[in-house]
Amino acid sequence: GFLISHFLGLCRRWVERNRREYRKLRNGEESKLTAVRMRKLNDAGFIFNPRDISVNMSFKDRWEARLQSLKDYKERHGDFAFRQEEYKLSRIITKVRVQYKQRQKGIHNGLSDERIAQLEEIGFDFYRGKTPEVREQPRPWEERFEQLLQFKEEHGHCIVPQSAGSLGEWVKKQRAGYKLLMAGKPTNLTHEKALRLSSIGFCFDASSRFKGKIRTVS
């Protein structure tokens, strides 16, 4: 009886510890709960939040549902501004921005590169409140492609630094879109566009340039 009670006590503390780290992650705080550990717990059927009405959904399904909710929010309002009448979704938007800022500082959290790419695909605004009136309006893909060609003529390559302004941001989005395309996920980057970029020597993997390898589409 004593051994069983002791074992159950250890299990309860272990469960609560993981749920506590999960709450930190949801609040945008630094957490010891890694993506690998969370995936293993989720695969084992671990319930992170007993009060969550969506406990029967997998961790991946919950993210997909949340992403769709954010997409619907953008379609309803045209932006990702905080709205009291949609408090729950507005809180999620705020948390995503907090997590994104943490990622920029090198702090690990639940906002993976893949999720950032998916958010960029739906036009998520990570920097709400920072001089939106001077933010450049999105330009057609063909126009950006022509700018990239001009950049190559001037510099001899297509490796545009992010410090290059709007063109650098566009290039970053093409790489993010390529990752989604290769994973078979929804993206605005079509196979045709990817091939056109590849034909001019576009580098889809920014890290590969440091290894002397440039990934293109075959």
Coordinates of N, CA and C in Angstrom, one line a residue:
G1 N 0.8 -1.2 0.0 CA 0.0 0.0 0.0 C 0.8 1.3 0.0
F2 N 1.9 1.2 0.8 CA 2.8 2.4 0.9 C 3.5 2.7 -0.5
L3 N 4.0 1.6 -1.1 CA 4.7 1.8 -2.4 C 3.7 2.3 -3.4
I4 N 2.5 1.8 -3.4 CA 1.5 2.3 -4.4 C 1.2 3.7 -4.2
S5 N 1.0 4.1 -3.0 CA 0.7 5.5 -2.7 C 1.9 6.4 -3.0
H6 N 3.1 5.9 -2.7 CA 4.3 6.7 -3.1 C 4.4 6.9 -4.6
F7 N 4.2 5.8 -5.3 CA 4.3 5.8 -6.8 C 3.2 6.8 -7.4
L8 N 2.0 6.7 -6.9 CA 0.9 7.6 -7.4 C 1.3 9.1 -7.1
G9 N 1.9 9.3 -5.9 CA 2.2 10.7 -5.6 C 3.3 11.2 -6.5
L10 N 4.3 10.4 -6.9 CA 5.3 10.8 -7.9 C 4.6 11.1 -9.2
C11 N 3.7 10.2 -9.6 CA 3.0 10.4 -10.9 C 2.2 11.7 -10.9
R12 N 1.5 12.0 -9.8 CA 0.8 13.3 -9.8 C 1.7 14.5 -9.9
R13 N 2.8 14.5 -9.2 CA 3.8 15.6 -9.2 C 4.4 15.7 -10.6
W14 N 4.6 14.6 -11.3 CA 5.2 14.6 -12.6 C 4.2 15.2 -13.6
V15 N 2.9 14.8 -13.5 CA 1.9 15.3 -14.3 C 1.7 16.8 -14.1
E16 N 1.6 17.3 -12.9 CA 1.5 18.7 -12.6 C 2.6 19.5 -13.1
R17 N 3.8 18.9 -13.0 CA 5.0 19.7 -13.5 C 5.0 19.9 -15.0
N18 N 4.6 18.9 -15.7 CA 4.4 19.0 -17.2 C 3.3 20.0 -17.5
R19 N 2.2 19.9 -16.8 CA 1.1 20.9 -17.1 C 1.5 22.3 -16.7
R20 N 2.3 22.5 -15.7 CA 2.8 23.8 -15.3 C 3.7 24.4 -16.4
E21 N 4.6 23.6 -17.0 CA 5.5 24.0 -18.0 C 4.7 24.3 -19.3
Y22 N 3.6 23.5 -19.5 CA 2.7 23.8 -20.6 C 2.0 25.1 -20.5
R23 N 1.6 25.5 -19.3 CA 0.9 26.8 -19.1 C 1.9 27.9 -19.4
K24 N 3.1 27.7 -19.0 CA 4.1 28.7 -19.2 C 4.3 29.0 -20.8
L25 N 4.3 27.8 -21.5 CA 4.4 27.9 -22.9 C 3.2 28.6 -23.6
R26 N 2.0 28.4 -23.1 CA 0.8 29.0 -23.6 C 0.8 30.5 -23.3
N27 N 1.4 30.9 -22.2 CA 1.5 32.3 -21.8 C 2.6 33.0 -22.4
G28 N 3.4 32.4 -23.3 CA 4.5 33.0 -23.9 C 5.7 33.1 -23.1
E29 N 5.8 32.4 -22.0 CA 6.9 32.4 -21.1 C 7.9 31.3 -21.5
E30 N 9.1 31.4 -21.0 CA 10.2 30.4 -21.3 C 9.8 29.1 -20.5
S31 N 9.9 28.0 -21.2 CA 9.4 26.8 -20.6 C 10.4 25.7 -20.9
K32 N 10.5 24.7 -20.0 CA 11.4 23.5 -20.1 C 10.7 22.4 -21.0
L33 N 9.5 22.7 -21.4 CA 8.8 21.7 -22.2 C 9.1 21.8 -23.7
T34 N 10.0 21.0 -24.1 CA 10.5 21.1 -25.5 C 9.4 20.5 -26.5
A35 N 9.6 20.8 -27.8 CA 8.7 20.3 -28.8 C 8.7 18.8 -28.9
V36 N 9.9 18.2 -28.7 CA 10.0 16.8 -28.8 C 9.3 16.1 -27.6
R37 N 9.5 16.6 -26.4 CA 8.8 16.1 -25.2 C 7.3 16.3 -25.3
M38 N 6.9 17.4 -25.8 CA 5.4 17.7 -26.0 C 4.8 16.7 -27.0
R39 N 5.5 16.4 -28.1 CA 5.0 15.5 -29.1 C 4.9 14.1 -28.5
K40 N 5.8 13.7 -27.7 CA 5.8 12.4 -27.1 C 4.6 12.3 -26.1
L41 N 4.4 13.3 -25.3 CA 3.3 13.3 -24.4 C 2.0 13.3 -25.1
N42 N 1.9 14.1 -26.1 CA 0.7 14.1 -26.9 C 0.4 12.8 -27.6
D43 N 1.4 12.1 -28.1 CA 1.2 10.8 -28.7 C 0.7 9.8 -27.7
A44 N 1.1 10.0 -26.5 CA 0.8 9.1 -25.4 C -0.6 9.4 -24.8
G45 N -1.3 10.4 -25.3 CA -2.6 10.8 -24.9 C -2.6 11.7 -23.6
F46 N -1.5 12.3 -23.4 CA -1.4 13.2 -22.2 C -2.3 14.4 -22.3
I47 N -3.1 14.7 -21.3 CA -4.0 15.9 -21.3 C -3.3 17.0 -20.6
F48 N -2.9 18.0 -21.4 CA -2.2 19.2 -20.8 C -3.1 20.1 -20.0
N49 N -4.3 20.2 -20.5 CA -5.2 21.1 -19.8 C -6.6 20.4 -19.6
P50 N -6.9 19.8 -18.4 CA -8.1 19.1 -18.2 C -9.4 19.9 -18.5
R51 N -9.3 21.2 -18.4 CA -10.4 22.0 -18.6 C -10.6 22.4 -20.1
D52 N -9.7 22.0 -20.9 CA -9.7 22.4 -22.3 C -10.8 21.6 -23.0
I53 N -11.8 22.3 -23.6 CA -12.9 21.6 -24.3 C -12.4 20.8 -25.5
S54 N -11.2 21.0 -26.0 CA -10.7 20.3 -27.2 C -9.7 19.3 -26.8
V55 N -9.8 18.7 -25.6 CA -8.8 17.7 -25.2 C -8.8 16.5 -26.1
N56 N -9.9 16.2 -26.8 CA -9.9 15.1 -27.7 C -9.2 15.3 -29.0
M57 N -8.8 16.5 -29.2 CA -8.1 16.8 -30.5 C -6.6 16.7 -30.2
S58 N -5.8 16.2 -31.2 CA -4.4 16.1 -31.1 C -3.8 17.5 -31.1
F59 N -2.5 17.6 -30.6 CA -1.9 18.9 -30.5 C -1.8 19.5 -31.9
K60 N -1.5 18.7 -32.9 CA -1.4 19.3 -34.3 C -2.8 19.8 -34.7
D61 N -3.9 19.0 -34.4 CA -5.2 19.4 -34.9 C -5.6 20.7 -34.2
R62 N -5.2 20.9 -32.9 CA -5.6 22.1 -32.2 C -4.9 23.3 -32.9
W63 N -3.6 23.1 -33.3 CA -2.9 24.2 -33.9 C -3.6 24.6 -35.3
E64 N -4.0 23.5 -36.0 CA -4.6 23.7 -37.3 C -5.9 24.5 -37.1
A65 N -6.7 24.1 -36.1 CA -7.9 24.8 -35.8 C -7.7 26.2 -35.4
R66 N -6.7 26.5 -34.6 CA -6.4 27.8 -34.2 C -5.9 28.7 -35.4
L67 N -5.1 28.1 -36.3 CA -4.7 28.8 -37.5 C -5.9 29.1 -38.4
Q68 N -6.8 28.2 -38.5 CA -8.0 28.5 -39.3 C -8.8 29.6 -38.7
S69 N -8.9 29.6 -37.3 CA -9.6 30.7 -36.6 C -9.0 32.1 -36.9
L70 N -7.7 32.1 -36.9 CA -7.0 33.4 -37.2 C -7.2 33.8 -38.6
K71 N -7.2 32.8 -39.5 CA -7.5 33.2 -40.9 C -8.9 33.7 -41.1
D72 N -9.9 33.1 -40.4 CA -11.3 33.6 -40.4 C -11.4 35.0 -39.8
Y73 N -10.6 35.2 -38.8 CA -10.6 36.5 -38.1 C -10.1 37.6 -39.1
K74 N -9.1 37.3 -39.8 CA -8.5 38.3 -40.8 C -9.6 38.5 -41.9
E75 N -10.3 37.5 -42.3 CA -11.3 37.7 -43.4 C -12.5 38.5 -42.9
R76 N -12.8 38.4 -41.6 CA -13.9 39.2 -41.0 C -13.6 40.6 -40.8
H77 N -12.3 40.9 -40.4 CA -12.0 42.3 -40.0 C -10.9 42.9 -40.9
G78 N -10.2 42.2 -41.7 CA -9.2 42.7 -42.5 C -7.9 43.0 -41.9
D79 N -7.8 42.7 -40.6 CA -6.5 42.9 -39.9 C -6.5 42.0 -38.6
F80 N -5.4 42.1 -37.8 CA -5.3 41.3 -36.6 C -5.3 42.3 -35.4
A81 N -6.0 43.3 -35.4 CA -6.1 44.2 -34.3 C -6.9 43.6 -33.1
F82 N -6.5 44.0 -31.9 CA -7.2 43.5 -30.7 C -8.6 44.0 -30.7
R83 N -9.6 43.1 -30.4 CA -11.0 43.5 -30.4 C -11.6 42.9 -29.1
Q84 N -12.2 43.7 -28.3 CA -12.8 43.2 -27.0 C -13.9 42.2 -27.3
E85 N -14.7 42.4 -28.4 CA -15.8 41.5 -28.6 C -15.3 40.1 -29.1
E86 N -14.1 40.0 -29.4 CA -13.5 38.7 -29.8 C -12.2 38.5 -28.9
Y87 N -12.5 38.6 -27.6 CA -11.4 38.6 -26.6 C -10.5 37.4 -26.7
K88 N -11.1 36.2 -26.8 CA -10.4 35.0 -26.8 C -9.3 34.9 -27.9
L89 N -9.8 35.2 -29.1 CA -8.9 35.2 -30.3 C -7.9 36.3 -30.2
S90 N -8.3 37.5 -29.7 CA -7.4 38.6 -29.6 C -6.3 38.3 -28.6
R91 N -6.6 37.5 -27.6 CA -5.5 37.1 -26.6 C -4.5 36.1 -27.3
I92 N -5.1 35.3 -28.2 CA -4.2 34.4 -28.9 C -3.3 35.1 -29.8
I93 N -3.8 36.2 -30.5 CA -3.0 37.0 -31.4 C -1.9 37.7 -30.6
T94 N -2.2 38.2 -29.4 CA -1.2 38.8 -28.6 C -0.1 37.9 -28.1
K95 N -0.5 36.6 -27.8 CA 0.4 35.6 -27.3 C 1.4 35.2 -28.5
V96 N 0.8 35.1 -29.7 CA 1.7 34.8 -30.8 C 2.7 35.9 -31.1
R97 N 2.3 37.1 -30.9 CA 3.3 38.2 -31.1 C 4.4 38.2 -30.0
V98 N 4.0 37.9 -28.8 CA 5.0 37.7 -27.7 C 5.9 36.6 -28.0
Q99 N 5.4 35.5 -28.4 CA 6.3 34.3 -28.7 C 7.2 34.6 -29.9
Y100 N 6.7 35.4 -30.9 CA 7.5 35.7 -32.0 C 8.7 36.6 -31.6
K101 N 8.4 37.6 -30.7 CA 9.5 38.4 -30.2 C 10.5 37.6 -29.4
Q102 N 10.1 36.6 -28.7 CA 11.0 35.7 -27.9 C 11.9 34.9 -28.9
R103 N 11.3 34.5 -30.0 CA 12.0 33.7 -31.0 C 13.1 34.6 -31.6
Q104 N 12.8 35.9 -31.8 CA 13.8 36.8 -32.4 C 14.9 37.0 -31.4
K105 N 14.7 36.8 -30.1 CA 15.8 36.9 -29.1 C 16.5 35.6 -28.9
G106 N 16.0 34.5 -29.6 CA 16.7 33.2 -29.4 C 16.1 32.4 -28.3
I107 N 14.9 32.8 -27.8 CA 14.2 32.0 -26.7 C 13.3 31.0 -27.3
H108 N 13.5 29.7 -26.9 CA 12.7 28.6 -27.4 C 11.3 28.7 -26.8
N109 N 10.3 28.4 -27.7 CA 8.9 28.3 -27.2 C 8.2 27.5 -28.3
G110 N 6.9 27.4 -28.1 CA 6.1 26.6 -29.0 C 5.9 27.1 -30.4
L111 N 6.4 28.3 -30.7 CA 6.2 28.9 -32.1 C 7.4 28.4 -32.9
S112 N 7.2 27.3 -33.7 CA 8.2 26.8 -34.5 C 8.4 27.6 -35.8
D113 N 9.5 27.3 -36.5 CA 9.7 27.9 -37.9 C 8.5 27.6 -38.8
E114 N 8.1 26.4 -38.7 CA 7.0 25.9 -39.6 C 5.7 26.7 -39.3
R115 N 5.4 27.0 -38.0 CA 4.2 27.7 -37.7 C 4.3 29.2 -38.1
I116 N 5.5 29.7 -37.9 CA 5.8 31.1 -38.4 C 5.5 31.2 -39.9
A117 N 6.0 30.2 -40.6 CA 5.7 30.2 -42.1 C 4.2 30.2 -42.4
Q118 N 3.5 29.3 -41.6 CA 2.1 29.2 -41.9 C 1.4 30.5 -41.5
L119 N 1.8 31.2 -40.5 CA 1.2 32.5 -40.1 C 1.5 33.6 -41.1
E120 N 2.7 33.5 -41.7 CA 3.1 34.5 -42.7 C 2.2 34.3 -44.0
E121 N 1.9 33.0 -44.2 CA 1.0 32.7 -45.4 C -0.3 33.3 -45.3
I122 N -0.9 33.5 -44.1 CA -2.2 34.1 -44.0 C -2.1 35.6 -43.7
G123 N -0.9 36.1 -43.8 CA -0.7 37.5 -43.6 C -0.7 38.0 -42.2
F124 N -0.3 37.2 -41.3 CA -0.3 37.6 -39.9 C 0.6 38.7 -39.6
D125 N 0.2 39.7 -38.8 CA 0.9 40.9 -38.5 C 1.6 40.7 -37.1
F126 N 2.9 40.4 -37.2 CA 3.7 40.2 -36.0 C 4.1 41.4 -35.3
Y127 N 4.0 42.6 -35.9 CA 4.5 43.8 -35.4 C 3.4 44.9 -35.3
R128 N 2.3 44.5 -34.7 CA 1.2 45.4 -34.6 C 1.5 46.6 -33.8
G129 N 1.2 47.8 -34.3 CA 1.4 49.0 -33.5 C 2.7 49.8 -33.9
K130 N 3.5 49.2 -34.8 CA 4.8 49.8 -35.1 C 4.6 50.5 -36.5
T131 N 4.2 51.7 -36.4 CA 4.1 52.6 -37.6 C 3.5 51.9 -38.8
P132 N 2.3 51.4 -38.7 CA 1.7 50.7 -39.8 C 1.4 51.6 -41.0
E133 N 1.3 52.9 -40.7 CA 1.0 53.8 -41.8 C 2.1 54.0 -42.8
V134 N 3.3 53.6 -42.4 CA 4.4 53.7 -43.4 C 4.8 52.3 -43.9
R135 N 4.1 51.3 -43.5 CA 4.4 50.0 -44.0 C 4.1 49.9 -45.5
E136 N 5.0 49.3 -46.3 CA 4.8 49.3 -47.7 C 3.7 48.3 -48.1
Q137 N 2.8 48.6 -49.0 CA 1.7 47.7 -49.4 C 2.3 46.5 -50.2
P138 N 1.7 45.4 -50.0 CA 2.1 44.2 -50.7 C 2.1 44.4 -52.2
R139 N 3.1 44.0 -52.9 CA 3.1 44.1 -54.4 C 2.9 42.7 -55.0
P140 N 2.4 42.7 -56.3 CA 2.2 41.5 -57.0 C 3.5 40.7 -57.1
W141 N 3.3 39.3 -57.2 CA 4.5 38.4 -57.2 C 5.4 38.8 -58.4
E142 N 4.8 39.0 -59.5 CA 5.6 39.3 -60.7 C 6.4 40.5 -60.6
E143 N 5.9 41.5 -59.9 CA 6.7 42.7 -59.7 C 7.9 42.5 -58.8
R144 N 7.7 41.7 -57.7 CA 8.8 41.3 -56.9 C 9.8 40.5 -57.6
F145 N 9.4 39.6 -58.5 CA 10.3 38.7 -59.2 C 11.1 39.6 -60.1
E146 N 10.6 40.6 -60.7 CA 11.4 41.5 -61.6 C 12.4 42.3 -60.7
Q147 N 12.0 42.6 -59.5 CA 13.0 43.3 -58.6 C 14.2 42.4 -58.3
L148 N 13.8 41.1 -58.1 CA 14.8 40.1 -57.8 C 15.8 39.9 -59.0
L149 N 15.2 40.0 -60.2 CA 16.1 39.9 -61.4 C 17.0 41.1 -61.5
Q150 N 16.5 42.3 -61.2 CA 17.4 43.5 -61.2 C 18.5 43.3 -60.1
F151 N 18.1 42.8 -59.0 CA 19.1 42.6 -57.9 C 20.2 41.6 -58.4
K152 N 19.8 40.6 -59.1 CA 20.8 39.6 -59.6 C 21.7 40.3 -60.6
E153 N 21.2 41.1 -61.5 CA 22.0 41.8 -62.5 C 23.0 42.7 -61.8
E154 N 22.7 43.3 -60.7 CA 23.6 44.2 -60.0 C 24.6 43.5 -59.2
H155 N 24.2 42.4 -58.5 CA 25.1 41.7 -57.6 C 25.6 40.4 -58.0
G156 N 25.0 39.8 -59.1 CA 25.5 38.6 -59.6 C 24.9 37.3 -58.9
H157 N 24.0 37.5 -58.0 CA 23.4 36.4 -57.3 C 22.0 36.8 -56.8
C158 N 21.3 35.8 -56.2 CA 19.9 36.1 -55.7 C 19.8 36.0 -54.2
I159 N 21.0 36.1 -53.5 CA 20.9 36.0 -52.0 C 20.7 37.4 -51.5
V160 N 19.5 37.7 -51.3 CA 19.1 39.1 -50.9 C 19.1 39.1 -49.3
P161 N 19.8 40.0 -48.7 CA 19.8 40.0 -47.2 C 18.5 40.6 -46.7
Q162 N 18.1 40.2 -45.5 CA 16.9 40.7 -44.9 C 16.9 42.2 -44.7
S163 N 18.1 42.7 -44.6 CA 18.3 44.1 -44.4 C 18.0 44.9 -45.6
A164 N 17.7 44.2 -46.7 CA 17.4 44.9 -48.0 C 16.0 45.4 -48.1
G165 N 15.3 45.4 -46.9 CA 14.0 46.0 -46.9 C 12.9 45.0 -47.4
S166 N 11.9 45.6 -48.1 CA 10.8 44.8 -48.5 C 11.1 43.6 -49.4
L167 N 12.2 43.8 -50.3 CA 12.6 42.7 -51.2 C 13.1 41.5 -50.3
G168 N 13.9 41.9 -49.3 CA 14.4 40.9 -48.4 C 13.3 40.1 -47.7
E169 N 12.3 40.8 -47.3 CA 11.2 40.2 -46.6 C 10.4 39.2 -47.6
W170 N 10.3 39.7 -48.8 CA 9.6 38.9 -49.9 C 10.4 37.6 -50.1
V171 N 11.7 37.7 -50.2 CA 12.6 36.5 -50.4 C 12.4 35.5 -49.2
K172 N 12.4 36.1 -48.0 CA 12.2 35.2 -46.8 C 10.8 34.5 -46.9
K173 N 9.8 35.1 -47.4 CA 8.5 34.5 -47.5 C 8.5 33.4 -48.6
Q174 N 9.3 33.6 -49.7 CA 9.4 32.6 -50.7 C 10.0 31.3 -50.2
R175 N 11.0 31.5 -49.3 CA 11.7 30.3 -48.7 C 10.7 29.6 -47.7
A176 N 9.9 30.4 -47.0 CA 9.0 29.8 -46.1 C 7.9 29.1 -46.9
G177 N 7.4 29.7 -48.0 CA 6.4 29.0 -48.8 C 7.0 27.8 -49.4
Y178 N 8.3 27.7 -49.8 CA 8.9 26.5 -50.4 C 8.9 25.4 -49.4
K179 N 9.1 25.7 -48.1 CA 9.1 24.6 -47.1 C 7.7 24.0 -47.0
L180 N 6.7 24.9 -47.0 CA 5.3 24.4 -46.9 C 5.0 23.6 -48.2
L181 N 5.5 24.0 -49.3 CA 5.2 23.4 -50.6 C 5.8 22.0 -50.6
M182 N 7.0 21.8 -50.1 CA 7.7 20.5 -50.0 C 7.0 19.6 -49.0
A183 N 6.4 20.2 -48.0 CA 5.7 19.4 -47.0 C 4.3 19.1 -47.4
G184 N 3.9 19.5 -48.6 CA 2.5 19.3 -49.1 C 1.4 20.1 -48.4
K185 N 1.8 21.2 -47.8 CA 0.8 22.0 -47.1 C 0.4 23.2 -47.9
P186 N -0.7 23.9 -47.6 CA -1.2 25.0 -48.3 C -0.2 26.2 -48.3
T187 N 0.0 26.7 -49.5 CA 0.9 27.9 -49.6 C 0.6 28.6 -50.9
N188 N 0.9 29.9 -51.0 CA 0.7 30.7 -52.1 C 1.8 30.5 -53.2
L189 N 2.9 29.8 -52.8 CA 4.0 29.5 -53.8 C 3.7 28.3 -54.6
T190 N 3.4 28.4 -55.8 CA 3.0 27.3 -56.7 C 4.3 26.6 -57.2
H191 N 4.2 25.4 -57.7 CA 5.3 24.7 -58.3 C 5.9 25.6 -59.5
E192 N 5.0 26.2 -60.2 CA 5.5 27.0 -61.4 C 6.4 28.2 -60.9
K193 N 5.9 28.8 -59.8 CA 6.7 29.9 -59.3 C 8.1 29.4 -58.7
A194 N 8.0 28.3 -58.0 CA 9.2 27.7 -57.5 C 10.2 27.4 -58.6
L195 N 9.8 26.9 -59.7 CA 10.6 26.6 -60.8 C 11.2 27.8 -61.5
R196 N 10.4 28.9 -61.5 CA 10.9 30.1 -62.1 C 12.0 30.7 -61.2
L197 N 11.8 30.6 -59.9 CA 12.8 31.1 -59.0 C 14.1 30.3 -59.1
S198 N 13.9 29.0 -59.2 CA 15.1 28.1 -59.4 C 15.8 28.3 -60.7
S199 N 15.1 28.7 -61.7 CA 15.8 28.9 -63.0 C 16.7 30.1 -63.0
I200 N 16.6 31.0 -62.0 CA 17.5 32.2 -62.0 C 18.5 32.0 -60.8
G201 N 18.5 30.8 -60.2 CA 19.5 30.5 -59.2 C 19.1 30.9 -57.8
F202 N 17.8 31.0 -57.6 CA 17.3 31.3 -56.2 C 17.7 30.3 -55.2
C203 N 18.1 30.8 -54.0 CA 18.6 29.9 -52.9 C 17.4 29.7 -52.0
F204 N 16.8 28.5 -52.0 CA 15.7 28.2 -51.1 C 16.1 27.9 -49.7
D205 N 17.3 27.5 -49.5 CA 17.8 27.2 -48.1 C 18.9 28.2 -47.8
A206 N 18.6 29.2 -47.0 CA 19.5 30.2 -46.7 C 20.8 29.7 -46.0
S207 N 20.6 28.7 -45.2 CA 21.7 28.1 -44.4 C 22.7 27.4 -45.3
S208 N 22.3 27.0 -46.5 CA 23.1 26.2 -47.4 C 24.2 27.0 -48.0
R209 N 24.0 28.3 -48.1 CA 25.0 29.2 -48.7 C 26.3 29.2 -47.9
F210 N 26.2 29.0 -46.6 CA 27.4 29.0 -45.8 C 28.2 27.7 -45.9
K211 N 27.5 26.6 -46.5 CA 28.1 25.3 -46.7 C 28.6 25.1 -48.1
G212 N 28.4 26.2 -49.0 CA 28.8 26.1 -50.3 C 27.8 25.3 -51.2
K213 N 26.6 25.1 -50.7 CA 25.6 24.3 -51.5 C 24.4 25.2 -51.6
I214 N 23.9 25.3 -52.8 CA 22.7 26.1 -53.1 C 21.6 25.1 -53.5
R215 N 20.5 25.1 -52.8 CA 19.4 24.2 -53.1 C 18.4 24.9 -54.1
T216 N 18.2 24.2 -55.2 CA 17.3 24.7 -56.3 C 16.2 23.6 -56.5
V217 N 15.3 23.9 -57.4 CA 14.2 22.9 -57.7 C 14.7 22.1 -58.9
S218 N 14.6 20.8 -58.8 CA 15.0 20.0 -59.9 C 13.8 19.6 -60.7

